[in-house]
Amino acid sequence: MILNQNPHTLTVEELAAALKSHPTEGLAQAEAEARLRQTGRNTLSEEKKEPFWKEFFEELREPMVLMLLVTGILYAIWGEISDAIIILVIILTLNTVEVVNEQHSKKAIASLHKLAEPTTSVRRDGHFQEIPVEQVAPGDLVLLQDGHRVPADARLVEAFGLSVDESALTGESLPVEKSTDTIQDPAIPLAERHNMVYSSTLVTRGKGTALVVATGMDTEIGRIAGLARQVKEPRTTLQNMMEELSKVLVWFALGFSVLVPLVGILFAHQPVKQMLLTGLSLAFATIPEELPIIITMVLSLGAFRLSKKHAIAKRLSGVESLGSVTVIATDKTGTLTENRMEAARFEPLEAKGHLLEIGIFCNDAVPDGTDFTGDAVDTALLRAARKSGWDVPAERNTHPILNEFTFDNTRNCMSTISLKNGKPWAAVKGAPESVLMRCTQILKGGKIETLTDTSRQGILELVSHMAAEGLRVLAFAERTLSNENLDQEEIERNLTFVGLVGFQDPPRPEVKDAIATCQRAGVRTIMITGDHPLTALAIGKQVGLNGEHAVITGPELDRLTDDELKEVVQQVSIFARTTPEQKLRIVQILQALGERVAVTGDGVNDAPALAAADIGVAMGETGTDVAREAGALVLTDDNFTTIVSAVEEGRLIFENLKKGVRYYLTCKLALVLINLLPTLLLVPIPFAPVQIILMELFMDLMAAASFVIEKPESDLLDQKPRDSQAKFMDKAMISSIFTSSLGLFAAVTVVYLITWYGTSNLATSQTVAFFAWLIGHVLLAFNMRSERQPIFQLGFGSNRMMLLWAAGVAVFLLVVSIFPGAQQLMKITTLKDAQWGMILGATFVGTFWLEVKKMLTYKK
């Protein structure tokens, strides 16, 4: 829907009529959905999804696949038509697996982007509701809030102290003050259209409502930019490292693939054609080209699994770093507590009605059906007022708010101006210290008196007493003004103190156990809040936060040098009355001490700390768009326990990644050794080329799927956080690869050489080696599912994907053992019972000998 007239030249009523909308009620849900079908979703562009067939043929152009195709062509030319057909089938199977895995990864990441998209509040069917930005339709009435992006081009209906950063659109560096006044000039520059707000700009102060006039590509930003909405996911450190490792290992594999055929031809006098095909097959099977793919898949599917636990990883680098977190710096309200505020105490009690009157007007919450929506404290005040008999909507309609100066962390208060008894009246609420310093008078028994230092001290002592009871305390003040056009500083001086309200926000019942779990996992939790020190201390004690010193306040923190603060942050777990700058400083000091810090935040002022943190955790329910953009992780439930679950999941993802890569490289190294030793002994190699190619199929399926879904070992959270600076391929992992590969190498090589030297029958010997490999590398996978916990404790059947893969290998073995046609295709023969017994015994001993070590060393 595109208006023929310039919306900034229309009055609100004219615009609403043109849009067939309502200036205060917006659209009905059914009408909004109909308009979405007509105009399309509110996005700049839709991501084009590549069809399966196109990705399939793109995958066929990969160098390793082309090498396999060359091998198949040579087979066909040299008369091995059946082998050529098998290779073609394997190509199609491998290609399909790769494309399906890649599509699963893309789908997982796409789902996360969808979940992490910003939302906006629109009024539909008579009440405000939170919807994804892409579902905003022309004619919607949107709620504009401090710290949130404007979801679409819109004409202002209401504006209270509203200013918008339009630098992304106009290049104007300073925020633009907004008003609802109609502009007569249709040709006025966009930067001067003060009654309009535009898509993707940022509300920096105040609030308001606006009618949407354009969405998607019809917006100003859409017409100017026309850029794709989707940004390509940057490669993580681990992905880059694996790509480099792959390049190194490629040369090793190629050298081995050339060495074996040369030795076979020159010294063992093997057929040239056979050795050439063997070399090509070995190159295909041993080059670790799938390493970066495995890592991308594990990270992306791990991120998708995180989303099921209410934690949305916006970047794969965040998933990679989760397991190394050593400190969680969390705020209090809504994260450690339930964010379910109740006005529990009024001081003095006789001023309750007066306090609630101020609370009705100095308030950003709005009616939403039978309840209210907005900040927890604001909604608590409105609920208390309604319970006391106030008709909140009627009061606001009778005394409309003329101007508003929203809360910020510098003033620590907010104020509004409305008409009372025909005169401009300022209502103020905020932190007691900040409000009291602006007061010169006090209301006592209905009379106004001078606020003395003694009275001021008495009020602060009462605040401390209320805070010690776990109450969040706000002070309320007022002032009758000479006129409504005063600036903020003039309005917020010479105030009359009215009283205090104590709000109760109980801690979430599950948080105490979650913090204890963190301590057991070597992850320290600290609270950084702007709340009163005694309130923070009361909540901290209830959830189990302890330190050598009870609490440090922001002003106390400012008096410390960096060296002194380094000592303090190692002892103190609760920081109160902190500013965003102080929160950032704490994070940076912790990082200077070598800690890996996860930081929670929800506001614009939290963005610096979120961006500086190793893992920025933005609140999804109460967080601003700026906070969500700065964070690497978004919590959809704003719950501390979700952070703990995310850390645990991050550890599991990294462990499974190491297990998958370790198994993958172990199989590659074992395959190299199994073929190298017979070559050096001048005997035929243990596998026919077609068998080597088939083995790669089984290895790929294993490495690409089963380890991704492996469940955690029971002592996962008893381990210390991993060192983020440690190498992925550390000494322990390299040692494990070599020892594990030696077991598989020994099992296959022993049964092969015994059979060869005992029978001199190549078909039988290769059959024994082939079957030993298939059984051995399956048993090895089960063994490598755990690093510490014995498999019988972990549960032999707990990984269903691995069981399915093992069953597939068993069915394959059964088919090729029974049917002569299959034996001919696979270049194998029938084995005797004694040979089967030798295979089973050797592979079990060669792969499960490490289980003995686990059983002796595991403690839980």
PDB file of C-alpha atoms in Angstrom, residues 281 370 468 576 743:
ATOM      1  CA  SER A 281      41.152 -44.233  -4.334  1.00  0.00           C
ATOM      2  CA  THR A 370      -7.365  -6.142  31.031  1.00  0.00           C
ATOM      3  CA  ALA A 468      17.667  -4.392  53.465  1.00  0.00           C
ATOM      4  CA  ALA A 576      25.392  -2.000  42.970  1.00  0.00           C
ATOM      5  CA  GLY A 743      44.670 -49.961  17.783  1.00  0.00           C
TER       6      GLY A 743
END
